[in-house]
Tab-separated table of C-alpha atoms in Angstrom:
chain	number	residue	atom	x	y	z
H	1	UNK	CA	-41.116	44.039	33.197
H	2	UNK	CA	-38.432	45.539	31.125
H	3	UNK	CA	-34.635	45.373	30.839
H	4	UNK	CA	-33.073	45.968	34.254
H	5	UNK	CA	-32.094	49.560	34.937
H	6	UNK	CA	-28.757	48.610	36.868
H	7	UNK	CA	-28.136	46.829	33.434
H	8	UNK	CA	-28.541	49.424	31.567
H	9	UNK	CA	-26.625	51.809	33.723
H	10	UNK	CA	-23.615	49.894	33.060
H	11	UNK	CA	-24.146	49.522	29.493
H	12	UNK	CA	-20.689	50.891	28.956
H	13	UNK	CA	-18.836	48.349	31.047
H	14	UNK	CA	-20.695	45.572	29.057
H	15	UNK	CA	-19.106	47.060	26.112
H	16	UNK	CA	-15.627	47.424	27.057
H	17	UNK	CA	-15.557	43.594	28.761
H	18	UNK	CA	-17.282	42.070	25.107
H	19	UNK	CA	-14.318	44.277	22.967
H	20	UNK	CA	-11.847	43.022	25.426
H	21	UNK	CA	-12.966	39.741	24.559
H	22	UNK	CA	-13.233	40.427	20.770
H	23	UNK	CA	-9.766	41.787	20.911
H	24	UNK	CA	-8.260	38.347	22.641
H	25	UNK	CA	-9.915	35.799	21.324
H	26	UNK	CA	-8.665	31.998	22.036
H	27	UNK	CA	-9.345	28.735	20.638
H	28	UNK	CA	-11.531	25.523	22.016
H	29	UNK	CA	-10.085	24.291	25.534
H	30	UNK	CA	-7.440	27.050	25.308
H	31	UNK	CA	-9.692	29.886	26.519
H	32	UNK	CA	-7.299	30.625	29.594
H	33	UNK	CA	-7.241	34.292	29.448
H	34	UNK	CA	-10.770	34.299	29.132
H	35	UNK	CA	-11.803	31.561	32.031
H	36	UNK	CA	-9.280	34.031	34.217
H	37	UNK	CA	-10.929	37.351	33.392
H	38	UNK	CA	-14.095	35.737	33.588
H	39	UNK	CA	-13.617	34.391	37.064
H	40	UNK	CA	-11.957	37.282	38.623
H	41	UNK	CA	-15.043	39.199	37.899
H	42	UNK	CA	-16.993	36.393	39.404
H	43	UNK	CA	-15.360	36.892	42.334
H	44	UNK	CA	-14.991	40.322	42.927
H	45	UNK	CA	-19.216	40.377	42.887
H	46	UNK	CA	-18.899	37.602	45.591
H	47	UNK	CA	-19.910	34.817	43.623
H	48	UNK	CA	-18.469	31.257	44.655
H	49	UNK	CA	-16.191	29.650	41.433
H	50	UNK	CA	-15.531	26.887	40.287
H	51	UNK	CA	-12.766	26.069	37.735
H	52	UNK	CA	-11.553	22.979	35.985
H	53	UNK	CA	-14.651	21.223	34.306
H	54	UNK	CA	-13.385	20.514	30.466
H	55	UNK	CA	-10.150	22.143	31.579
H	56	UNK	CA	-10.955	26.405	31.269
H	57	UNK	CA	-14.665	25.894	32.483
H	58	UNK	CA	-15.990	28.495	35.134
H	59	UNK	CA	-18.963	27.673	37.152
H	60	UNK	CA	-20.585	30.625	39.272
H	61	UNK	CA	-23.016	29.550	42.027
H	62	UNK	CA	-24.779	32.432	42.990
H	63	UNK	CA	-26.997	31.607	46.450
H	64	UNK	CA	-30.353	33.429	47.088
H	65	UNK	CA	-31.010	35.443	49.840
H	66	UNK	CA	-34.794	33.970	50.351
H	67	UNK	CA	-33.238	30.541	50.510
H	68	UNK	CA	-34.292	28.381	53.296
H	69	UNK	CA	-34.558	24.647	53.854
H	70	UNK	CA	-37.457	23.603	51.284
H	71	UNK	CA	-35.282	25.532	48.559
H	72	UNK	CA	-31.945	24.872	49.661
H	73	UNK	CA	-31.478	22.746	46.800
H	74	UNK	CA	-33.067	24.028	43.760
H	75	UNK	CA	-30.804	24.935	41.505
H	76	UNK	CA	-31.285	26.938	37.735
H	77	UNK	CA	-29.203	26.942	35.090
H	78	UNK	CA	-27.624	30.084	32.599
H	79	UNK	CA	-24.973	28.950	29.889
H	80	UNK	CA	-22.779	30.638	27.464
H	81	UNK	CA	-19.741	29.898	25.108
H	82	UNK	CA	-16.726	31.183	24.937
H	83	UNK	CA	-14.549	29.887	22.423
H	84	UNK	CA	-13.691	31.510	19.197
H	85	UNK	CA	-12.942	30.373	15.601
H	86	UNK	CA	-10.001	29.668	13.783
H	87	UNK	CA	-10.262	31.948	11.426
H	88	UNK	CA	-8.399	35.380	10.174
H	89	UNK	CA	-10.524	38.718	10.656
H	90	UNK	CA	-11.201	41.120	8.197
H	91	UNK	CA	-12.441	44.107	10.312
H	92	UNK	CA	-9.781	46.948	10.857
H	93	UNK	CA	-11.736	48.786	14.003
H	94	UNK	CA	-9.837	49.562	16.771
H	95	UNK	CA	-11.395	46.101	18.728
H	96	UNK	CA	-10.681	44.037	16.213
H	97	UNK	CA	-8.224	40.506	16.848
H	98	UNK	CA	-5.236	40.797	18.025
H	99	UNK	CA	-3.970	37.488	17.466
H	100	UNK	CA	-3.255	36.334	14.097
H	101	UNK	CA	-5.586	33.547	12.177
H	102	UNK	CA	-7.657	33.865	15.330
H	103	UNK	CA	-11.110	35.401	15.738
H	104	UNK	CA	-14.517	36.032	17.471
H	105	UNK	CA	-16.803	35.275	14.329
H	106	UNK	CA	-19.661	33.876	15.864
H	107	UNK	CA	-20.304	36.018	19.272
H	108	UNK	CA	-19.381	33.512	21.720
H	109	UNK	CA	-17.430	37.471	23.074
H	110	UNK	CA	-21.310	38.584	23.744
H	111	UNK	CA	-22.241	35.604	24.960
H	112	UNK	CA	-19.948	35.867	27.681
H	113	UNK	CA	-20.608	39.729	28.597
H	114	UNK	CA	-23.968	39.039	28.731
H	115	UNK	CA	-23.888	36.197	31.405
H	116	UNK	CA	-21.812	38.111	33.436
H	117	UNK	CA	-23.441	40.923	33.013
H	118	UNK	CA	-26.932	38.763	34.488
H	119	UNK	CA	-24.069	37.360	36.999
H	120	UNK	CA	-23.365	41.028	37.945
H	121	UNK	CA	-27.071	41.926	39.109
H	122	UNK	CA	-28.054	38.209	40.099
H	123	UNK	CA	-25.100	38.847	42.789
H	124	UNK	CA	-26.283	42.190	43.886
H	125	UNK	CA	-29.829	41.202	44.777
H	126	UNK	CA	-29.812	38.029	45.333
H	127	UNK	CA	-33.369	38.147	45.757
H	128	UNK	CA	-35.004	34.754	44.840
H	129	UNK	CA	-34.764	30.856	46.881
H	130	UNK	CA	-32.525	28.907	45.906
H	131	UNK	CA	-28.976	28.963	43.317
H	132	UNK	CA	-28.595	30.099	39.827
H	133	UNK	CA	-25.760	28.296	38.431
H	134	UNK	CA	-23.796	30.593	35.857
H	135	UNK	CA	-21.808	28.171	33.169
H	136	UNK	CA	-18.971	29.877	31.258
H	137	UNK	CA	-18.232	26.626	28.780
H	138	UNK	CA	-15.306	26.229	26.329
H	139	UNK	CA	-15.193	24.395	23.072
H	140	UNK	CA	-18.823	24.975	21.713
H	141	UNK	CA	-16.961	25.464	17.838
H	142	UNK	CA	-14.723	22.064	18.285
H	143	UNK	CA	-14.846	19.743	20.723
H	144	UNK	CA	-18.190	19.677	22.486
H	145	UNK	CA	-16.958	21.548	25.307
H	146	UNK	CA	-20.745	21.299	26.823
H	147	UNK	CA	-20.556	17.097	26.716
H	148	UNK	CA	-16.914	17.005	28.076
H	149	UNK	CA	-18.447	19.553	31.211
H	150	UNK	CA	-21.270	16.945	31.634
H	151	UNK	CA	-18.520	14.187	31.802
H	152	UNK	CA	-16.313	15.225	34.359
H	153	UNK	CA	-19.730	15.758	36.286
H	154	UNK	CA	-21.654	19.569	35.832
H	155	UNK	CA	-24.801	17.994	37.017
H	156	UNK	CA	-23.477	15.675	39.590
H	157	UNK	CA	-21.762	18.588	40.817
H	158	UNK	CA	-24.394	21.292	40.300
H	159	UNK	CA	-27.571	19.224	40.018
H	160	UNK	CA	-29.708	22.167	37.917
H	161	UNK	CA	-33.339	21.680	37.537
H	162	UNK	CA	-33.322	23.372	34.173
H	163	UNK	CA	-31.128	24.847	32.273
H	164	UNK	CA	-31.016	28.414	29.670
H	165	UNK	CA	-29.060	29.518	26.804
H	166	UNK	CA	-29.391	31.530	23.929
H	167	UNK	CA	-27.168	32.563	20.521
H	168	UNK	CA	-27.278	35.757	18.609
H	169	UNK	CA	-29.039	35.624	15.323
H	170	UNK	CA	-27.990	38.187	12.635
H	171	UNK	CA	-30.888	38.758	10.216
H	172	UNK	CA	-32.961	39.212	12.977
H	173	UNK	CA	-33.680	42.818	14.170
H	174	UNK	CA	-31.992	43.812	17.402
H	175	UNK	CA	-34.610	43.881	19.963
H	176	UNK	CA	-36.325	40.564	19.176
H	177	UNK	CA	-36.086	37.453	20.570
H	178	UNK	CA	-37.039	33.946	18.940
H	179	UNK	CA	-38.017	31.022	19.953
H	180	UNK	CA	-39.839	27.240	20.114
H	181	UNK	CA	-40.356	24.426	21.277
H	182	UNK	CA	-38.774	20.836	19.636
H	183	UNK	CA	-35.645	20.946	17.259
H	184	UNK	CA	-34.143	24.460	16.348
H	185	UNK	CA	-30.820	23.413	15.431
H	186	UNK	CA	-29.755	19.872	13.421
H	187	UNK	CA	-27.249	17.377	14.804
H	188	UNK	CA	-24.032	17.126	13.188
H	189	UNK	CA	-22.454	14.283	11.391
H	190	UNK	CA	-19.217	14.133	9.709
H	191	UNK	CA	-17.773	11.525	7.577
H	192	UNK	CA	-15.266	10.048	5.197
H	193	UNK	CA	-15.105	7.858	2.407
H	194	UNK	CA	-12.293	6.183	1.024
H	195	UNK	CA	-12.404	4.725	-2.257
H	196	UNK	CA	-9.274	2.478	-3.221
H	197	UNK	CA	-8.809	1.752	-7.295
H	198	UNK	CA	-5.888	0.888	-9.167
H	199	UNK	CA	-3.872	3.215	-10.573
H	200	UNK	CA	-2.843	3.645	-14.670
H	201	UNK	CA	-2.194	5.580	-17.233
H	202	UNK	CA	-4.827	7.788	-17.885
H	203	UNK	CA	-4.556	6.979	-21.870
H	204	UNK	CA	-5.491	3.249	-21.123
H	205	UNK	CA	-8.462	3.446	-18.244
H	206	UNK	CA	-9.427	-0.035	-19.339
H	207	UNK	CA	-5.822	-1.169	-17.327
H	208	UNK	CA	-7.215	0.728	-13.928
H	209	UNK	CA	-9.986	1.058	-11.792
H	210	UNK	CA	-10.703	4.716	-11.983
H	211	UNK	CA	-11.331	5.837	-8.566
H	212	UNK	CA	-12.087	9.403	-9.432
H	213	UNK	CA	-14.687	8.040	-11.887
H	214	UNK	CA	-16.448	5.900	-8.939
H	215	UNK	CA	-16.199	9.323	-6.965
H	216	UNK	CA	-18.395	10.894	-9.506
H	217	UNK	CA	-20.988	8.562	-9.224
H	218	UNK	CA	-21.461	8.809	-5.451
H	219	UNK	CA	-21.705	12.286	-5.335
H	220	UNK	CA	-25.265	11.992	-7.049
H	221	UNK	CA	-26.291	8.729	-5.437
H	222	UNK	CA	-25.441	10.234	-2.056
H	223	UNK	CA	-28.026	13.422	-2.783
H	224	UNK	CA	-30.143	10.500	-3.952
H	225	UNK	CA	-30.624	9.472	-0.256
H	226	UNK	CA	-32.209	12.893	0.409
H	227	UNK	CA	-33.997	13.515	-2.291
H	228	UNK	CA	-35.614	9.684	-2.535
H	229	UNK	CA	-34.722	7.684	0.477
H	230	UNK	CA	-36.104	9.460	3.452
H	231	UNK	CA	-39.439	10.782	4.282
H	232	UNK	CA	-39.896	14.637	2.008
H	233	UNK	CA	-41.377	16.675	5.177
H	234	UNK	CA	-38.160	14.787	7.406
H	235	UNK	CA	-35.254	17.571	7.007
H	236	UNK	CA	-32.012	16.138	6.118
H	237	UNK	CA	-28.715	17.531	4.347
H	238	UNK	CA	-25.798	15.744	2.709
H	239	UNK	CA	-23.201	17.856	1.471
H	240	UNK	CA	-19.868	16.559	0.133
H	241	UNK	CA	-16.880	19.154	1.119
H	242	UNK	CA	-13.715	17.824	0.050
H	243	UNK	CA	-12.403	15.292	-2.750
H	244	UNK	CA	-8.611	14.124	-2.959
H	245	UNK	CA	-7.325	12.505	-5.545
H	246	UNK	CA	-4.788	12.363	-8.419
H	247	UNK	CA	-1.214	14.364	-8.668
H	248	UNK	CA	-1.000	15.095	-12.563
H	249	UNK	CA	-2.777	15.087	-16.000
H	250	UNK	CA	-1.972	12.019	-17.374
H	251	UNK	CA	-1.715	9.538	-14.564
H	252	UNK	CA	-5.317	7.313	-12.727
H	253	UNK	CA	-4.186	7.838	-9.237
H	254	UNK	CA	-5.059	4.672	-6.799
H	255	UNK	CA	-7.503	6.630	-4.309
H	256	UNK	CA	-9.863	9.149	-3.905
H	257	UNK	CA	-11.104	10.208	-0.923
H	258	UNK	CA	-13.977	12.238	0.285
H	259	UNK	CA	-15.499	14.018	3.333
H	260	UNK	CA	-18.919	15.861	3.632
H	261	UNK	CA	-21.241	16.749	6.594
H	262	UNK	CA	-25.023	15.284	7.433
H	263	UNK	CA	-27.417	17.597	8.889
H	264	UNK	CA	-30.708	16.098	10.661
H	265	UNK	CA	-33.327	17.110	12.970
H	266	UNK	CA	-34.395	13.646	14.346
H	267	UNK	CA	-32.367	10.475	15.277
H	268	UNK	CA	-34.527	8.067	13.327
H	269	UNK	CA	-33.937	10.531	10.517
H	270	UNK	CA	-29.955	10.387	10.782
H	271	UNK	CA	-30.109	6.649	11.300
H	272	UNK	CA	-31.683	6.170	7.818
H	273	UNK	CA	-29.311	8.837	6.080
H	274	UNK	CA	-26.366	6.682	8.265
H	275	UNK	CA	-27.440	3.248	7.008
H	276	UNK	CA	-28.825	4.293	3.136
H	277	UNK	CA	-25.344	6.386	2.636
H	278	UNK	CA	-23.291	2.933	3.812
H	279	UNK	CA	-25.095	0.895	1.479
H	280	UNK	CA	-24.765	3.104	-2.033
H	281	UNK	CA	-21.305	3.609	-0.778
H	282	UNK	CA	-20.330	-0.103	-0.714
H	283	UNK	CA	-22.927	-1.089	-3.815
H	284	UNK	CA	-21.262	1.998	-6.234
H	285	UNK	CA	-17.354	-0.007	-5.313
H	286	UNK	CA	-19.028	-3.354	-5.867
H	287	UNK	CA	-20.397	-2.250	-9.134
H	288	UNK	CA	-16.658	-0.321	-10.491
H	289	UNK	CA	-14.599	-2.919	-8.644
H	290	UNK	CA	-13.449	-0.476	-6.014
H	291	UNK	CA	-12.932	-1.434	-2.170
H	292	UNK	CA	-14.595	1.919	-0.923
H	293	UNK	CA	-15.663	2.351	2.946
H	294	UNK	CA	-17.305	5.072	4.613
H	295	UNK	CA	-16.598	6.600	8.244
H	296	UNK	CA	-19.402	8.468	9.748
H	297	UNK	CA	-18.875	9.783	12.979
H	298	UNK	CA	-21.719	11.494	14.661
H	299	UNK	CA	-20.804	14.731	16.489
H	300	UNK	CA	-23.155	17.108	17.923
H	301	UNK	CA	-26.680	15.575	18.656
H	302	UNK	CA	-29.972	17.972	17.383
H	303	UNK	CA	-31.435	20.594	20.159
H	304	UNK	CA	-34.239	20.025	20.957
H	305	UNK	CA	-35.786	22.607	23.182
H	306	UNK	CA	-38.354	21.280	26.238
H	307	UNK	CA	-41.843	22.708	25.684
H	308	UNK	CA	-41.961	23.388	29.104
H	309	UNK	CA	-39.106	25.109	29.524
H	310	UNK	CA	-39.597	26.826	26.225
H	311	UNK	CA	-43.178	27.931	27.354
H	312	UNK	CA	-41.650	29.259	30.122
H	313	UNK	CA	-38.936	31.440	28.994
H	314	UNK	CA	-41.719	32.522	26.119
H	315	UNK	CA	-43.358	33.771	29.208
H	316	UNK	CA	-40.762	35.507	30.674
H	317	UNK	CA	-39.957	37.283	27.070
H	318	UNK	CA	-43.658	38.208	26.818
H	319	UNK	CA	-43.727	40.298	30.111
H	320	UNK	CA	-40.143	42.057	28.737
H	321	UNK	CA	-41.369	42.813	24.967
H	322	UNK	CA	-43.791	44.163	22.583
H	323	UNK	CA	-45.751	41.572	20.798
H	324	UNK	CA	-43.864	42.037	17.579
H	325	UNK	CA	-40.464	41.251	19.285
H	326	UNK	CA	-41.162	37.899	20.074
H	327	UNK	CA	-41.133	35.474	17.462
H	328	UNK	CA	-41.026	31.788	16.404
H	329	UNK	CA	-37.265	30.416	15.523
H	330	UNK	CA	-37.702	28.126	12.392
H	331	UNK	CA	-35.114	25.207	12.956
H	332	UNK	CA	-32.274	25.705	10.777
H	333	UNK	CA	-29.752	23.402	9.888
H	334	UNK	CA	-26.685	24.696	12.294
H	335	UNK	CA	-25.380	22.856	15.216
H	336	UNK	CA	-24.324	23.394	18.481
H	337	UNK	CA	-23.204	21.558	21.466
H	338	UNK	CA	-25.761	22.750	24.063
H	339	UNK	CA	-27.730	20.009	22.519
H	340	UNK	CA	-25.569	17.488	25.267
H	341	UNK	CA	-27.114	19.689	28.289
H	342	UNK	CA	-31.164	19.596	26.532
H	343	UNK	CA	-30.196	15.342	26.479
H	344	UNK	CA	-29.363	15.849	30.363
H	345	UNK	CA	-31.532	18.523	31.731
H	346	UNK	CA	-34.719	19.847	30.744
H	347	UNK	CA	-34.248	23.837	28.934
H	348	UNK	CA	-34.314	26.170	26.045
H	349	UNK	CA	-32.385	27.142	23.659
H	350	UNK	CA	-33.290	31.225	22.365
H	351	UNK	CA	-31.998	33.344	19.437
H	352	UNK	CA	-31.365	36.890	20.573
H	353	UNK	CA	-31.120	39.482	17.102
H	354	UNK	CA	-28.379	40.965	16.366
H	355	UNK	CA	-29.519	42.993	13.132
H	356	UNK	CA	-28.617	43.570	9.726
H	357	UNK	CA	-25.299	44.404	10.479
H	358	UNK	CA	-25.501	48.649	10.783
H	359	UNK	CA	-24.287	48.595	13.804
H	360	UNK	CA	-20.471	48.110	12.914
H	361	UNK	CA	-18.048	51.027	12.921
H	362	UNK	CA	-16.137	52.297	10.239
H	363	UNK	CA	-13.636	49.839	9.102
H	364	UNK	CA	-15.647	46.600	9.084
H	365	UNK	CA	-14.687	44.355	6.617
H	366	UNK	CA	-16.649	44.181	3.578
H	367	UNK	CA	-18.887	40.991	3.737
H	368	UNK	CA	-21.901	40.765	5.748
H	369	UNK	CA	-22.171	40.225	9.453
H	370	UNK	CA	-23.390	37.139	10.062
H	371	UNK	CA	-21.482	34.314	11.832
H	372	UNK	CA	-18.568	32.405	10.910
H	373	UNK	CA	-18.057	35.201	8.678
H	374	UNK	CA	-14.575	37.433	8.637
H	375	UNK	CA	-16.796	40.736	8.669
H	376	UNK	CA	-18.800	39.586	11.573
H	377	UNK	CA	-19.085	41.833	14.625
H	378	UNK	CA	-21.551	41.005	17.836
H	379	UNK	CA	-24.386	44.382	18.329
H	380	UNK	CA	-23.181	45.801	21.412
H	381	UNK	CA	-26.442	47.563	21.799
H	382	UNK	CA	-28.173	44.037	22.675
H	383	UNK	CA	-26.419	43.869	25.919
H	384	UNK	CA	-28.775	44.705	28.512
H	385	UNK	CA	-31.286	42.975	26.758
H	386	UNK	CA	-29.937	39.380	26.658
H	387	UNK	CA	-28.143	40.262	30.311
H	388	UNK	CA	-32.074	41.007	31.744
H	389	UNK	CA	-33.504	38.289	30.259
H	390	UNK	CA	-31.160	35.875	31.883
H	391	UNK	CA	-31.784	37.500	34.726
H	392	UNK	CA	-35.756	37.658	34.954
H	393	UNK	CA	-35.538	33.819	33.675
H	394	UNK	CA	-33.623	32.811	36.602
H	395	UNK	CA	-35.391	34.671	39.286
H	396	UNK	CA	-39.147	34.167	37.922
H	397	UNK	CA	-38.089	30.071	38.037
H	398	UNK	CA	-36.559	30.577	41.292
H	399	UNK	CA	-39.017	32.529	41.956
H	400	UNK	CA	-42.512	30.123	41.027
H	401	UNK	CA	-43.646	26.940	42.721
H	402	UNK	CA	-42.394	24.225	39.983
């Protein structure tokens, strides 16, 4: 089993949809151009839509032709994003944004093509028992577009028996796949600490209660809850972002405040980093005479990927590739909001490469091409690939006694 020859046939369509989508990119919940292209096309292949969920959601349900009354109501699940990132491109190529501090930096654009491009054949054959449900979410970057879906009811609605996603992963060679079973990406955490001194003159500190001073201090007792509060072989990052304070040279301003990230790959993990950071940050005011408080608001939870699931799609991979193109996916410390559907329905999570960054035509920007980066520019020439496996995945779990 190899990529799917009708695929590859319309490897130029795939292209021109993905630069189309590179060239108009739109922000989390405001994807309306895209939800509309993206549903026309549904349509036009005969698939039955479904529009509202988290506002610019599109749900395909694509009905086998094999389906009879003992599969009726199985149901699979394909997701991708479609959001892009507030951020101004670099690239000068003749796809590159058209919209001003707005851009497709993470390849949420080939995410897209490739689901409709599996939509695209899925509808043609139809040739399995049973529904694949095709998600087109908004909001991955900001917002948690995937929870807000499973809110207003994606599973009620379109009760999936598993569900499949993957991400592009620069570094990796185009080609390859990667993945495994437990956590591959961290949950994230943000938070914010306020730290209220007294202001002074900054020739007579004795007078105030520095809270710049205080600030210092945290910033190495926070690391300390890393480096000597949790478990060593427990993964865990703290990293402190931004620090307000002060207006001029010679005056103690009255407040500092601070905001960071937490990173973690287990709950029990983030509950210790959670509790150990409120205690140093309360016991570092105590000590300086500072009323500081901390804010920590949990935002995306870790994804875990079902070894089931993963197994299976690791199966499906191994009938499409050579040995050497399917590797293990060492968690890294990312997040991403299709963590809410693994805490719902059983699925996996897989990292498609997108290379080294040769692919890009003359008048890329000048950084490299990985995501959230201004250079960055999704391999077109991974298309059929990640469009076939979605497809095989659905139909071999439509397809199997489960």
């Amino acid at each position: 089993m190899k990529p799917i020859d009708a695929i590859i046939a319309r490897h130029a369509e795939l292209t021109a949809i993905r630069r189309d989508f590179h060239a108009h990119p739109e922000l989390a919940f405001e994807e309306h151009r895209t939800s509309d292209v993206v549903a026309q096309k549904l349509q036009d292949w005969g698939i039955e839509v479904h529009r509202g969920l988290a506002g610019t959601g599109v749900v395909g349900v694509i009905r086998g032709a094999l389906t009879d009354a003992s599969t009726a109501r199985r149901m699979v699940g394909l997701r991708a994003d479609m959001d892009a990132l507030p951020m101004q491109e670099t690239n000068a190529f003749a796809h590159a944004s058209t919209i001003p501090g707005r851009m497709h930096a993470c390849g949420h654009d080939g995410h897209t093509t490739m689901l409709l491009g599996a939509a695209q054949e899925l509808a043609q054959s139809r040739d399995f028992a049973g529904s694949v449900v095709v998600i087109f979410q908004p909001a991955e970057e900001f917002g948690g577009g995937a929870q807000v879906m499973l809110q207003q009811g994606l599973q009620e609605q379109f009760p999936m028996e598993a569900v499949f996603g993957m991400h592009n992963m620069p570094g990796i060679a185009a080609g390859t796949f990667a993945l495994s079973p437990g956590p591959v990406l961290a949950s994230n955490s943000e938070f914010k600490i306020r730290i209220q001194g007294k202001g002074g003159h900054a020739a007579m500190p004795h007078l105030a209660v520095d809270p710049i001073w205080v600030a210092g201090q945290l910033i190495p007792a926070l690391q300390g809850v890393v480096s000597r509060n949790k478990a060593p072989l427990e993964a865990a990052v703290v990293s402190i972002t931004t620090i307000h304070a002060g207006d001029t040279f010679n005056v103690i301003p009255g407040e500092c405040l601070m905001s960071g990230t937490v990173r973690a790959y287990t709950k029990d993990t983030l509950d210790l980093v959670e509790r150990r950071m409120g205690e140093v940050v309360a016991g570092i005011g105590l000590a300086n005479g500072a009323q500081c408080s901390l804010e920590f608001n949990r935002i995306y939870p870790s994804t875990i990927n079902h070894p089931r699931e993963t197994a299976f799609a690791r199966g499906v991979l191994a009938q499409m590739l050579p040995p050497e193109q399917l590797i293990d996916q060492a968690p890294i410390m990312a997040a991403e909001d299709f963590a809410f559907m693994l805490e719902k329905i059983p699925g996996c999570y897989a990292f498609i490469g997108n290379g080294d960054g040769q692919h890009r035509e003359a008048g890329h920007g000048q950084g490299p091409c990985f995501v959230h980066n201004a250079s960055y520019d999704f391999n077109d020439a991974i298309l059929p690939l990640g469009a076939s496996y979605l497809v095989h995945v659905a139909r071999q779990w439509l397809g199997a006694a489960v």
